[in-house]
mmCIF file of C-alpha atoms and ligand atoms in Angstrom:
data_model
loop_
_atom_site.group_PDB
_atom_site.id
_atom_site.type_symbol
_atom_site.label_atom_id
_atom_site.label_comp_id
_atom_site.label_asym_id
_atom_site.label_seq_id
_atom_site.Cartn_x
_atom_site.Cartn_y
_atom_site.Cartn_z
ATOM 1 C CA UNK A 1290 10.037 2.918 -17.230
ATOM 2 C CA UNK A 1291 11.947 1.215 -14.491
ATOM 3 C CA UNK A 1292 11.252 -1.331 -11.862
ATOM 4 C CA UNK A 1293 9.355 -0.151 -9.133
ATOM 5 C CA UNK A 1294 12.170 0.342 -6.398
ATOM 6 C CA UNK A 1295 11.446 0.165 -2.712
ATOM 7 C CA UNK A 1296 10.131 3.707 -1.286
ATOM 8 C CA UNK A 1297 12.578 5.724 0.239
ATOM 9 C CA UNK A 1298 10.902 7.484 2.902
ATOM 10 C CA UNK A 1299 7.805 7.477 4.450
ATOM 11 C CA UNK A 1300 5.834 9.353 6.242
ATOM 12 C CA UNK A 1301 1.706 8.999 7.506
ATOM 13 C CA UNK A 1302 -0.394 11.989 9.223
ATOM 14 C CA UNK A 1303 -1.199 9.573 11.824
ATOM 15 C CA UNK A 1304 2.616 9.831 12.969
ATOM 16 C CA UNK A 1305 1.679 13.291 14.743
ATOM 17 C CA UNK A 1306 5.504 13.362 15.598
ATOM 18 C CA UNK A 1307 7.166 16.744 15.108
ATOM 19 C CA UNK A 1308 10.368 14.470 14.434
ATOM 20 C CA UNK A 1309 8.870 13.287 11.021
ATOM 21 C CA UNK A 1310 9.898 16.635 9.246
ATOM 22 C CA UNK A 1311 7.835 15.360 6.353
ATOM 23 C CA UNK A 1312 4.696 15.493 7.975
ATOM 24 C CA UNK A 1313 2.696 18.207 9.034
ATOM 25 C CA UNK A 1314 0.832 17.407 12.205
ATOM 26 C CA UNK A 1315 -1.469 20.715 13.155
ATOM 27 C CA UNK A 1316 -4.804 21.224 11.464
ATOM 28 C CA UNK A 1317 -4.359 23.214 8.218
ATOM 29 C CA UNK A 1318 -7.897 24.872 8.384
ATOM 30 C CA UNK A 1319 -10.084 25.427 11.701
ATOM 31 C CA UNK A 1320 -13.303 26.274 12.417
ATOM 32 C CA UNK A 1321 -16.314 24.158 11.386
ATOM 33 C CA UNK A 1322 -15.235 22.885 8.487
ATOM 34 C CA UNK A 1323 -13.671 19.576 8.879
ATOM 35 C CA UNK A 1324 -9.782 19.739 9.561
ATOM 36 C CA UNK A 1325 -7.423 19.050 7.205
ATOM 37 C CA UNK A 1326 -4.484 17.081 7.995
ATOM 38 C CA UNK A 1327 -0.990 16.086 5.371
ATOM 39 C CA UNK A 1328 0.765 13.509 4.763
ATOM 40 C CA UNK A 1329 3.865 13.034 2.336
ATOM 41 C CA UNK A 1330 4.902 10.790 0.188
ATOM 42 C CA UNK A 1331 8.465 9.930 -1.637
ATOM 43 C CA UNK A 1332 9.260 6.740 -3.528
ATOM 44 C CA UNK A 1333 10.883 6.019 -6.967
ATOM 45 C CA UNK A 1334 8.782 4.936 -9.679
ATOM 46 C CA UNK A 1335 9.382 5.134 -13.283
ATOM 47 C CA UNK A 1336 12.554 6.020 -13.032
ATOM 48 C CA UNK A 1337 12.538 8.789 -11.319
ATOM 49 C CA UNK A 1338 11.794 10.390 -7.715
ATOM 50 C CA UNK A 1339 7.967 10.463 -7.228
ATOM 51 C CA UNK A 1340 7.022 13.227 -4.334
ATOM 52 C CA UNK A 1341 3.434 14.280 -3.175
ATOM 53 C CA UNK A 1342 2.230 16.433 -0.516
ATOM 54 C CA UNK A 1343 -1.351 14.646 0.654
ATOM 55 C CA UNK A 1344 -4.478 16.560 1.898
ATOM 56 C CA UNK A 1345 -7.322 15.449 3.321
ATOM 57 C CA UNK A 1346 -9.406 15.163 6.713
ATOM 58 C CA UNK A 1347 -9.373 12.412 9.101
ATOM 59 C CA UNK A 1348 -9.737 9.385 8.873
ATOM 60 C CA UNK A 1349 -9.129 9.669 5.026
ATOM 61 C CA UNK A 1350 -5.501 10.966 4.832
ATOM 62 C CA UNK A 1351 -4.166 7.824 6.673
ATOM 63 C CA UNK A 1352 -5.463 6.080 3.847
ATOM 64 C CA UNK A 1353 -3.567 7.938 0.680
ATOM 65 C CA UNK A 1354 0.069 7.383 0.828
ATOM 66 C CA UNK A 1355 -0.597 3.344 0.575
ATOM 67 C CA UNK A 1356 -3.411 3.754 -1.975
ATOM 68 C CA UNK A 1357 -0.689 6.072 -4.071
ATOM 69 C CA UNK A 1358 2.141 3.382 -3.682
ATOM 70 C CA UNK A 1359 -0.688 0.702 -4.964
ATOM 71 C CA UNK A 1360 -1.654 2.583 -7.432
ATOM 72 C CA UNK A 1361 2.041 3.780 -9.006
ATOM 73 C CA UNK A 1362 2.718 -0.095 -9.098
ATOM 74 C CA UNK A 1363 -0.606 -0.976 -11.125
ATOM 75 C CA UNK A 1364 -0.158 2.186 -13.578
ATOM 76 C CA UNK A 1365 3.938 1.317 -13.945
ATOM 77 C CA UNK A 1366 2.475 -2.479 -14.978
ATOM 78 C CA UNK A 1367 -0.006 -1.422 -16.987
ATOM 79 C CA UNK A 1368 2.210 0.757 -19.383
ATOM 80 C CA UNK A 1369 5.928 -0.246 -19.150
ATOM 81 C CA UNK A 1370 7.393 -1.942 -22.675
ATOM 82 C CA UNK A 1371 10.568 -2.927 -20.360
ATOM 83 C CA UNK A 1372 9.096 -5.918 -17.979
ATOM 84 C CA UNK A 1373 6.192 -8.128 -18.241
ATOM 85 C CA UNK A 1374 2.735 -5.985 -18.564
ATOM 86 C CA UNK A 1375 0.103 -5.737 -21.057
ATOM 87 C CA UNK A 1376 1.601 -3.338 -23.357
ATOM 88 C CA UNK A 1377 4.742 -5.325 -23.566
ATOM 89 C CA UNK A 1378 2.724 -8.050 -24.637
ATOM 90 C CA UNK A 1379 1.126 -5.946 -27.736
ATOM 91 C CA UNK A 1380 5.178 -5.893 -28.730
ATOM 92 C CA UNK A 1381 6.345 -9.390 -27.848
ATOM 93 C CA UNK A 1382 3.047 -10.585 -30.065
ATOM 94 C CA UNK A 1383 3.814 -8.086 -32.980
ATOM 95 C CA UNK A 1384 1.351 -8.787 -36.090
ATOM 96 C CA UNK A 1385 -1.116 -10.637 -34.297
ATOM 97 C CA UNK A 1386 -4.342 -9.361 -32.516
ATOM 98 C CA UNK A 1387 -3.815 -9.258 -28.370
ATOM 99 C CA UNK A 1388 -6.232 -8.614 -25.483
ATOM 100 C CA UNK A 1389 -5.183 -5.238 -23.302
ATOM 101 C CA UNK A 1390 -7.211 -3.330 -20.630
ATOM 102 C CA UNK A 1391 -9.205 -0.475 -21.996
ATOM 103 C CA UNK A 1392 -7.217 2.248 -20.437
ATOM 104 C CA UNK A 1393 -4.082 0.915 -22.882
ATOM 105 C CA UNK A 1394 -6.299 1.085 -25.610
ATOM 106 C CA UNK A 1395 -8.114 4.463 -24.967
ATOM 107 C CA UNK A 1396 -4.116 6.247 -24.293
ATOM 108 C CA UNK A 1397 -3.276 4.474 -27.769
ATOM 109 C CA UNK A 1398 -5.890 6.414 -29.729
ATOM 110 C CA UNK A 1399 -4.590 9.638 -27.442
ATOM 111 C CA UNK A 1400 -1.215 9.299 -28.324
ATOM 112 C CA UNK A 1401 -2.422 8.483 -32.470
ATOM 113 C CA UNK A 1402 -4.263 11.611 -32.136
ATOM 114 C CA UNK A 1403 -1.023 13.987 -30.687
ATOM 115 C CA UNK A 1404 0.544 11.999 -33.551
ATOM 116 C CA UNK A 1405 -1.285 13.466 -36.061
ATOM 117 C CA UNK A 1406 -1.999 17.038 -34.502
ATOM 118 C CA UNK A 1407 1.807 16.996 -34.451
ATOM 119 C CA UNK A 1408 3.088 15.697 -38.122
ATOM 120 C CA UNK A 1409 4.712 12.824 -35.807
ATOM 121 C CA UNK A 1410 7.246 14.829 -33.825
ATOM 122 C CA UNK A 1411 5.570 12.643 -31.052
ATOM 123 C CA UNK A 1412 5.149 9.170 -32.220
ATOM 124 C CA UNK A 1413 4.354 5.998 -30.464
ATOM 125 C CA UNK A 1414 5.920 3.888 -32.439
ATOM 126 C CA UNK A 1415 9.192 5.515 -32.058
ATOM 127 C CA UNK A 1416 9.943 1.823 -29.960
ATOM 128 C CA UNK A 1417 11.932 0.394 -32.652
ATOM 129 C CA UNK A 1418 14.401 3.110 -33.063
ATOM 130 C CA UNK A 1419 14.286 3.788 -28.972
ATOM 131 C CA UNK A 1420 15.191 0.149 -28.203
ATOM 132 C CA UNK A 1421 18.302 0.544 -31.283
ATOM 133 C CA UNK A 1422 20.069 3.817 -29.661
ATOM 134 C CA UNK A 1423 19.556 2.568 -26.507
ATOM 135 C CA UNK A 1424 20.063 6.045 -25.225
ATOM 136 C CA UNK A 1425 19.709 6.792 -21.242
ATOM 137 C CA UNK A 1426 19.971 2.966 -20.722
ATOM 138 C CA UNK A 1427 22.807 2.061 -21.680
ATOM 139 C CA UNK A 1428 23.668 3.069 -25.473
ATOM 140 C CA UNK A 1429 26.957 4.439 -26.005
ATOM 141 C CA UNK A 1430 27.337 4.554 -30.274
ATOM 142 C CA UNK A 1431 25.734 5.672 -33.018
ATOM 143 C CA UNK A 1432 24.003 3.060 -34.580
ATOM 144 C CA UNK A 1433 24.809 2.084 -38.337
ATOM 145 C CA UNK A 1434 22.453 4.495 -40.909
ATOM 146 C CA UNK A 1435 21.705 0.891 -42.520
ATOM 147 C CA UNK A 1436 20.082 -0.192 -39.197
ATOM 148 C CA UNK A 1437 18.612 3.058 -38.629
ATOM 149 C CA UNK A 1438 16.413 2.883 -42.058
ATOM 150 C CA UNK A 1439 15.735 -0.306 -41.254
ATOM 151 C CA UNK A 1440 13.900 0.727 -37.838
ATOM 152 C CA UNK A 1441 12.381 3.744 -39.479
ATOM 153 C CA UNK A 1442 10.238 1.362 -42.235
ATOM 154 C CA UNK A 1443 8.439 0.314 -38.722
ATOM 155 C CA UNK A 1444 7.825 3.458 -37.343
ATOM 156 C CA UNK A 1445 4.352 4.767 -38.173
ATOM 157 C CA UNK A 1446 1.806 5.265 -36.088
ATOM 158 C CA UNK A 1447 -1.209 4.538 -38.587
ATOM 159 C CA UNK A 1448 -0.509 0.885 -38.378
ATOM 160 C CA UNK A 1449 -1.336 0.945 -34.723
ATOM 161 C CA UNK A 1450 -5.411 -0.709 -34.943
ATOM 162 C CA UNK A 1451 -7.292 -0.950 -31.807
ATOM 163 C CA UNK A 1452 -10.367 -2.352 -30.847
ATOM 164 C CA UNK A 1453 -13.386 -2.086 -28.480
ATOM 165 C CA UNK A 1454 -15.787 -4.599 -28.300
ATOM 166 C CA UNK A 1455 -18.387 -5.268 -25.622
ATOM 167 C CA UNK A 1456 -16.486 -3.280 -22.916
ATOM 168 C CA UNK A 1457 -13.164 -5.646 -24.433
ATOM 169 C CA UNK A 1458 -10.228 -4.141 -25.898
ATOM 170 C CA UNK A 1459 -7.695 -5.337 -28.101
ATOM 171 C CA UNK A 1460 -4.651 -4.031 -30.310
ATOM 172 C CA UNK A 1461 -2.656 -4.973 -33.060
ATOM 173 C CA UNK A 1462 0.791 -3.782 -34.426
ATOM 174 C CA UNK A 1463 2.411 -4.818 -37.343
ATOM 175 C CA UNK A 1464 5.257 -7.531 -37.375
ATOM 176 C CA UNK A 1465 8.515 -5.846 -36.414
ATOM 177 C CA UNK A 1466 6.959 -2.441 -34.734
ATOM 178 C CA UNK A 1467 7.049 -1.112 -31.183
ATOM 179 C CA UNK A 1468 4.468 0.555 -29.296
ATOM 180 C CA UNK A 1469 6.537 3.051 -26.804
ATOM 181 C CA UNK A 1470 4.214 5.478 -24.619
ATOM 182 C CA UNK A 1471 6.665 6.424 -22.323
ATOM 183 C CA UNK A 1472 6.358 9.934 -23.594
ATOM 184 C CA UNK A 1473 2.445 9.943 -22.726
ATOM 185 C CA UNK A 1474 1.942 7.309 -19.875
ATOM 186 C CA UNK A 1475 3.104 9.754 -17.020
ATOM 187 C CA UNK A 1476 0.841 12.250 -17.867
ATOM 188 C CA UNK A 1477 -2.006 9.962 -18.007
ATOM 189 C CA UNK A 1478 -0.504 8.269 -14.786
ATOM 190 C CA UNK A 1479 -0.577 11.783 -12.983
ATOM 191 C CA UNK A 1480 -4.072 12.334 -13.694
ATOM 192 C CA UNK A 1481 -5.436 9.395 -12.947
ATOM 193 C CA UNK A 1482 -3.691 9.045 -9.661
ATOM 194 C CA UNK A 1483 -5.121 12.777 -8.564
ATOM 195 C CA UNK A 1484 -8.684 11.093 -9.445
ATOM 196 C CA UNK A 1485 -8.093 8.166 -6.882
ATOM 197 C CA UNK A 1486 -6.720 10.487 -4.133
ATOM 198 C CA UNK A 1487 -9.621 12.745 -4.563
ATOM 199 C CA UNK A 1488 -12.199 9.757 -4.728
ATOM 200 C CA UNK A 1489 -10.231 8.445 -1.889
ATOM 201 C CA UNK A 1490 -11.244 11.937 0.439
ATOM 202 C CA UNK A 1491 -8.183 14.100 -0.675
ATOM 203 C CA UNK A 1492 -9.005 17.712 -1.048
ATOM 204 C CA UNK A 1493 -5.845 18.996 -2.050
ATOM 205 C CA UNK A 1494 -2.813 17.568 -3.547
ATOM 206 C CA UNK A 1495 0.457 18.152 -5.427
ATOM 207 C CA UNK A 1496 2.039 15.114 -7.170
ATOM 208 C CA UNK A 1497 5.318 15.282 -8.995
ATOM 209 C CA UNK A 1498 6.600 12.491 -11.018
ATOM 210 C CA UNK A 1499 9.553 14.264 -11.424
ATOM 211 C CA UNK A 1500 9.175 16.969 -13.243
ATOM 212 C CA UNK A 1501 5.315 16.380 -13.761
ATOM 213 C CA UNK A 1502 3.170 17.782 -11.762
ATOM 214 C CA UNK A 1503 -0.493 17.227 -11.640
ATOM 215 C CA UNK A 1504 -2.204 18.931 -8.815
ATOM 216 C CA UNK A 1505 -5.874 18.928 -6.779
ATOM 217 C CA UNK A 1506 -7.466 21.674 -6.418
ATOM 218 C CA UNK A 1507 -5.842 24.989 -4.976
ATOM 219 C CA UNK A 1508 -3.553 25.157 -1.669
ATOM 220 C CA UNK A 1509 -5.114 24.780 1.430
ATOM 221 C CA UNK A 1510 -4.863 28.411 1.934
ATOM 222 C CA UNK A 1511 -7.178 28.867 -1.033
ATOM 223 C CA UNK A 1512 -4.834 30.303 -3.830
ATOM 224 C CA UNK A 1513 -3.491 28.292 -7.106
ATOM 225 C CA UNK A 1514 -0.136 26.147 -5.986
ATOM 226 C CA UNK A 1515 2.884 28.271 -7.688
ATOM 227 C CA UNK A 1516 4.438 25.685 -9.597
ATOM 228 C CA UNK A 1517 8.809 26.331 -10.023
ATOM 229 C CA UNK A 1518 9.960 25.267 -13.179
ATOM 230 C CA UNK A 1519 13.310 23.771 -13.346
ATOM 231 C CA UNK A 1520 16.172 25.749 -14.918
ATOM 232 C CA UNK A 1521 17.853 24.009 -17.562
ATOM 233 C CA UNK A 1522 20.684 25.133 -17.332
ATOM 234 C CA UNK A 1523 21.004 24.711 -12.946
ATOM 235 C CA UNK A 1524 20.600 22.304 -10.823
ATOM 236 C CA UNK A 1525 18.058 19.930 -9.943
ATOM 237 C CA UNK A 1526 15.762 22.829 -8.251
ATOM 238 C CA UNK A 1527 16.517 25.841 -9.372
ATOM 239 C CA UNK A 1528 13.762 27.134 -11.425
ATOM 240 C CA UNK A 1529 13.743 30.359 -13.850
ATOM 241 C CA UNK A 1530 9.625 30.342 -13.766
ATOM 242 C CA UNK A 1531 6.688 30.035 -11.377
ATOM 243 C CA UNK A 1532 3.287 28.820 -12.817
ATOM 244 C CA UNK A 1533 0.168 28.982 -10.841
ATOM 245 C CA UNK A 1534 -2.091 26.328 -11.369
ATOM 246 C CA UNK A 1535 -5.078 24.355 -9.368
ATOM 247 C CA UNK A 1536 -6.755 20.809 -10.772
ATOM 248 C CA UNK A 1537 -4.522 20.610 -13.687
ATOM 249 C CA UNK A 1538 -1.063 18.890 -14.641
ATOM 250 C CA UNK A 1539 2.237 20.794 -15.284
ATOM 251 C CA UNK A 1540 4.265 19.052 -17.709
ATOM 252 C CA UNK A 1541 8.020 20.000 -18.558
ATOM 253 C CA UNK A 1542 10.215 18.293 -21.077
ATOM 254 C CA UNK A 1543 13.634 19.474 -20.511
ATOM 255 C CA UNK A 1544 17.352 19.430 -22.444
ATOM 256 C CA UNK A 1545 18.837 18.610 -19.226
ATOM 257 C CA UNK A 1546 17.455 14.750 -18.503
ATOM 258 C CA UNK A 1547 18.464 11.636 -20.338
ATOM 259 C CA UNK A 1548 21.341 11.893 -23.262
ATOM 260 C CA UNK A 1549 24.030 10.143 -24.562
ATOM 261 C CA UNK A 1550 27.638 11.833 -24.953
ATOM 262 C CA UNK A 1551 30.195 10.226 -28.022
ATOM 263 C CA UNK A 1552 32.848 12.271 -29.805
ATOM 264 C CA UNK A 1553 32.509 15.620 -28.400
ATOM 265 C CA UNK A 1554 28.612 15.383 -29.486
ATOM 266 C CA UNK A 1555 25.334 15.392 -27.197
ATOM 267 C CA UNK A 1556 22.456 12.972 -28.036
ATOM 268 C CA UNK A 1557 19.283 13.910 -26.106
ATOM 269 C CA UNK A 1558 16.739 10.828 -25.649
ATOM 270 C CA UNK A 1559 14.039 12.486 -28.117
ATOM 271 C CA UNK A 1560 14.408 10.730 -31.636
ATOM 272 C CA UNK A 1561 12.803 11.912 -34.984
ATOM 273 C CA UNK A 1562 10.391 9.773 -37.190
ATOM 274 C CA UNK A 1563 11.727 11.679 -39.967
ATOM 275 C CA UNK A 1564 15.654 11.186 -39.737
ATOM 276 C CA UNK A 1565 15.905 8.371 -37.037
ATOM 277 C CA UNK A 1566 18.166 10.607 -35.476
ATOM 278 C CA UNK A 1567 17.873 12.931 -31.633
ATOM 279 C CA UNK A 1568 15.916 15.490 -32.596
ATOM 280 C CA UNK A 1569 18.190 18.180 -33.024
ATOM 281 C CA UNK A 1570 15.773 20.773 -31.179
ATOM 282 C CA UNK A 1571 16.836 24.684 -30.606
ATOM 283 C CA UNK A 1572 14.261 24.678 -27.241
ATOM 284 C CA UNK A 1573 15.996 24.101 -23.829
ATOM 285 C CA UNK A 1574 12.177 23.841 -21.799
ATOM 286 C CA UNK A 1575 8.564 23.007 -22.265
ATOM 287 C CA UNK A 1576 5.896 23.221 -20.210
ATOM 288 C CA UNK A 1577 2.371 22.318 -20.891
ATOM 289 C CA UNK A 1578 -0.622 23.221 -18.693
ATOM 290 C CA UNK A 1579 -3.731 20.902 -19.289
ATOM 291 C CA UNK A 1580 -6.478 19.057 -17.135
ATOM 292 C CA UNK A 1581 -5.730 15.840 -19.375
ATOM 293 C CA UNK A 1582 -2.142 15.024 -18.187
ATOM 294 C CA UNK A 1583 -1.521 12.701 -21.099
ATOM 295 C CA UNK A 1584 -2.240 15.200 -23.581
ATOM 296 C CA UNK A 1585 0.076 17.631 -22.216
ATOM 297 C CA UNK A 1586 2.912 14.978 -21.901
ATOM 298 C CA UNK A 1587 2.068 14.219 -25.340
ATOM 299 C CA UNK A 1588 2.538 17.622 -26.531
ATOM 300 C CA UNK A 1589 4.856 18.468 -24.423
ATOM 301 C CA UNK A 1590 7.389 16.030 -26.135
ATOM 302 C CA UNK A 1591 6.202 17.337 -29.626
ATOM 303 C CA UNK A 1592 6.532 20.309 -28.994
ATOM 304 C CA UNK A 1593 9.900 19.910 -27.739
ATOM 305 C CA UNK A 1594 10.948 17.982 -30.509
ATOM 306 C CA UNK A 1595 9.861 20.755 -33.207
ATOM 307 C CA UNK A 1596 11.847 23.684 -32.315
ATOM 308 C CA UNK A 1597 10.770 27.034 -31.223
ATOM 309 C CA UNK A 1598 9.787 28.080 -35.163
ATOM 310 C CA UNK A 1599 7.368 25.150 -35.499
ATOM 311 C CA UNK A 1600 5.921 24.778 -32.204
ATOM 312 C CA UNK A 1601 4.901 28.505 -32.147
ATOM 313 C CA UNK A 1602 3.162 27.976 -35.174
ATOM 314 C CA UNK A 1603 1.349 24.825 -33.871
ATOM 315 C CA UNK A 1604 0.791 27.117 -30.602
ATOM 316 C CA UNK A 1605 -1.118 30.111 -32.884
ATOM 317 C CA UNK A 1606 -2.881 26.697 -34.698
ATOM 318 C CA UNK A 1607 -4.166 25.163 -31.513
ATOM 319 C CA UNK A 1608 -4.886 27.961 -28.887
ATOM 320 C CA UNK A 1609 -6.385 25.421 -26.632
ATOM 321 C CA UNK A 1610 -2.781 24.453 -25.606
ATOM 322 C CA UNK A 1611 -1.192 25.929 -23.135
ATOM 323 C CA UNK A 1612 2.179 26.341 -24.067
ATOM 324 C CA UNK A 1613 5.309 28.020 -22.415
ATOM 325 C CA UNK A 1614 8.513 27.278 -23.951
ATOM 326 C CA UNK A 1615 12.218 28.343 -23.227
ATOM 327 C CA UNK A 1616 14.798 28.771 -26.253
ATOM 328 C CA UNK A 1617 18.503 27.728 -25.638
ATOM 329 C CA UNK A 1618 19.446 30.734 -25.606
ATOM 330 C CA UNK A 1619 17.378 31.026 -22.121
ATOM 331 C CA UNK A 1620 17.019 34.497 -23.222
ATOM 332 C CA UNK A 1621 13.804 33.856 -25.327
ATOM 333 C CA UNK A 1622 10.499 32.316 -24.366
ATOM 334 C CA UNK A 1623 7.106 31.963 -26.097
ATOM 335 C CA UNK A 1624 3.327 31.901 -23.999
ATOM 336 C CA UNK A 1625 0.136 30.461 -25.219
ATOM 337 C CA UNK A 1626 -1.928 33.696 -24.940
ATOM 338 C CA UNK A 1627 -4.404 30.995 -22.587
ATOM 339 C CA UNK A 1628 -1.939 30.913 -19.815
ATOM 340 C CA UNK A 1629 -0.041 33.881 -20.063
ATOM 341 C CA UNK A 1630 -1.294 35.644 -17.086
ATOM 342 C CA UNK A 1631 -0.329 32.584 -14.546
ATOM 343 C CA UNK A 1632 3.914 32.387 -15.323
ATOM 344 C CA UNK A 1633 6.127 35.031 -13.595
ATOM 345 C CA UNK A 1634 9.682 34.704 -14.998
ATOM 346 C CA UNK A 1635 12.377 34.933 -12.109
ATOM 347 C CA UNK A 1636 15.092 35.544 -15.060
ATOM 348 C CA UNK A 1637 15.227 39.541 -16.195
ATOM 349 C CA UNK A 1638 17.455 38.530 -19.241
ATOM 350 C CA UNK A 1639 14.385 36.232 -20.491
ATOM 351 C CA UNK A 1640 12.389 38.131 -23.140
ATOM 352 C CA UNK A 1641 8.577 36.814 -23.160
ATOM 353 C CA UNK A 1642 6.513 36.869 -26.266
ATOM 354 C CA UNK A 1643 2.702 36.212 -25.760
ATOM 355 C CA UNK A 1644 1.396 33.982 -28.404
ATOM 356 C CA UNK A 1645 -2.476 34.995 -29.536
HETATM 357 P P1 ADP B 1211 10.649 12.314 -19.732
HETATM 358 O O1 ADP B 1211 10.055 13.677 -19.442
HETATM 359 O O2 ADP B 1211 10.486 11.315 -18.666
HETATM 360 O O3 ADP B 1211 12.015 12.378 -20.319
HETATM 361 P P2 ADP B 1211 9.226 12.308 -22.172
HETATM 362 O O4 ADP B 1211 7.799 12.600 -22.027
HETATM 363 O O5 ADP B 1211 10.112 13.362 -22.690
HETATM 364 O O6 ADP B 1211 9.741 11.736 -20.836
HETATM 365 O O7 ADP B 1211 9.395 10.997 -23.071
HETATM 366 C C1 ADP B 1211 10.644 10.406 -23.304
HETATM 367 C C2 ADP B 1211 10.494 9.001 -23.854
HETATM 368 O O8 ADP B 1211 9.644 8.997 -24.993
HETATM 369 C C3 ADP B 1211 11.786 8.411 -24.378
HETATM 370 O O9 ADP B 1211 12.491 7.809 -23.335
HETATM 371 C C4 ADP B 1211 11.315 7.426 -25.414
HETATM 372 O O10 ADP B 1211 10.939 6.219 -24.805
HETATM 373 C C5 ADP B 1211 10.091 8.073 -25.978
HETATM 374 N N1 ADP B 1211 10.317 8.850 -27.223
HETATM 375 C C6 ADP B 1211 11.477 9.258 -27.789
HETATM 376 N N2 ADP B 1211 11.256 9.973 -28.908
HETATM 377 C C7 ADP B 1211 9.906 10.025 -29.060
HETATM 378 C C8 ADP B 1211 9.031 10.612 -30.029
HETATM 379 N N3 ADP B 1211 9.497 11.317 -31.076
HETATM 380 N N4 ADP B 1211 7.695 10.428 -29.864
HETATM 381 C C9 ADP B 1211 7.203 9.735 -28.820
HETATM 382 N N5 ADP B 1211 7.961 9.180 -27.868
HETATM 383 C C10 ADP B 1211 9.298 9.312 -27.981
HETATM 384 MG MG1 MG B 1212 6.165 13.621 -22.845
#
């Protein structure tokens, strides 16, 4: 996760100004009900482009696109492993016992638990061999295989120990490992922010950390948003599916983000636990549909990492996951049975297997 950079663009309902294309002055809903008013938002957070479209009555929706900035910078804080925070600290104080906030504590046991459920194709303490390639800021080689066994021996999630006591928390690592939760923290991030806009007065909202979503409730117009998934092959934008969801995230992992190029050969920023190694995955798309944002992150990198072959399989195993992956090929995708009704494919050429 990156520095929290100064927003971009801002925009508040209160600025009832047609020339603020960003925000939407008129009343979205009439009659007796209150009226709803929007507001957008668009910073960069994470590393990437954070967007949200803001709904709520008056006075409330003045109030959401500062409490979101706020709260972006506390959540970044809380989980980054690349600047000061209380996560980082668990690292910098490998092998000895350190004080964290609960909410680092209770994603820890999330992410142990994916671990498991997924035979480690996500694993938190991937940080060792993540900090060694480097890759997406600023590796550019291979690293030695010498090195790379070296990092594995510290990669295992079981040594991870945490502990509540009296409303306290604390964790412990062992000397030499490296907590990473970069492939859960946004998803726990999203969710947690669409609880503070709602208990803030927001009755609808879509947030997208780039390229996960987590949404409130339905549209204004009282319908599930449609959700475009991003085309791995295209463009920033161009989607080959729409998903219809309402109070849940929508979490894609894609082939197309962070990688490293060296001698004609592509190194995606997924690494195995197994072989030290980029995962060497044959799926080009994930998505994951779940109310707890974290565990669909989670999952959404295993799942990813697997391949199609295995992540089917763990799809039939845990039919609770909803699941819609996209083959390189793009001509062959799998559904958890769960959500199969709410994707419409915009590709003919993609052939759709339901999974029960
Ligand atoms: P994004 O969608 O932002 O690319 P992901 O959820 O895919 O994020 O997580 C990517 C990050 O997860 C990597 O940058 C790295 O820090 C970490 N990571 C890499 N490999 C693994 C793994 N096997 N298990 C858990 N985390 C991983
Ligand atoms: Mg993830």
């Amino acid at each position: 996760m990156s520095v929290f950079l100064p927003l971009l663009q801002k925009c508040r309902a209160a600025a009832l100004l047609a020339a603020f294309s960003c925000v939407l002055a008129a009343p979205l809903q009439a009659a007796e009900e209150a009226e709803l008013y929007e507001a957008s938002y668009r910073g960069l957070a994470m590393g990437t482009l954070i967007s949200a479209r803001l709904i709520a009555p008056q006075p409330a929706v003045d109030k959401l696109e500062p409490l979101l900035e706020k709260k972006l910078e506390e959540y970044e804080t809380l989980f980054t492993v690349h600047r000061k925070g209380e996560l980082n600290a668990v690292n910098e104080k490998a092998g000895s016992w350190v004080a964290v906030d609960c909410r680092i504590a209770d994603l820890t046991e999330k992410a142990k638990a994916v671990a498991r459920d997924s035979d480690r194709a996500f694993e938190p303490t991937i940080g060792t061999l993540v900090n060694l390639w480097k890759i997406g800021f600023g590796g550019d080689k291979v690293p030695a295989r010498a090195d790379i066994d070296k990092a594995l021996q510290k990669v295992d999630y079981t040594r991870i120990q945490t502990r509540h006591e009296n409303g306290r928390c604390s964790m412990k690592i062992d000397a030499g490992q490296s907590i990473d939760l970069g492939a859960i923290a946004k998803g726990w991030i999203g969710t947690a922010l669409i609880a503070d806009l709602k208990a803030a007065g927001a009755t609808n909202v879509v947030l997208d950390l780039g390229g996960n979503v987590a949404l409130l409730g339905q549209s204004p117009a009282g319908r599930d948003w449609n959700v475009g998934i991003q085309r791995p092959d295209k463009e920033r934008g161009e989607i080959f599916a729409v998903v219809q969801a309402a109070d849940e995230s929508v979490i894609t992992s894609g082939a197309y983000e962070r990688k490293m190029q060296k001698d004609g050969k592509t190194y995606g920023h997924i690494l195995s636990a197994v072989t030290g190694m980029p995962v060497a995955t044959d799926l080009a798309s994930v998505t994951i549909i779940d109310r707890d944002g974290a565990r669909a992150d989670g999952w959404c990198t295993a799942l990813f990492a697997m391949g199609s072959e295995k992540a089917v399989q763990k799809m039939r195993e845990h039919p609770d996951l909803g699941a819609f992956i996209l083959d390189k090929s793009l001509k062959k995708a799998w559904v958890s049975k769960r959500i199969a009704s709410r994707i419409t494919l915009q590709d003919p050429e993609i052939e759709l297997t339901v999974v029960p």
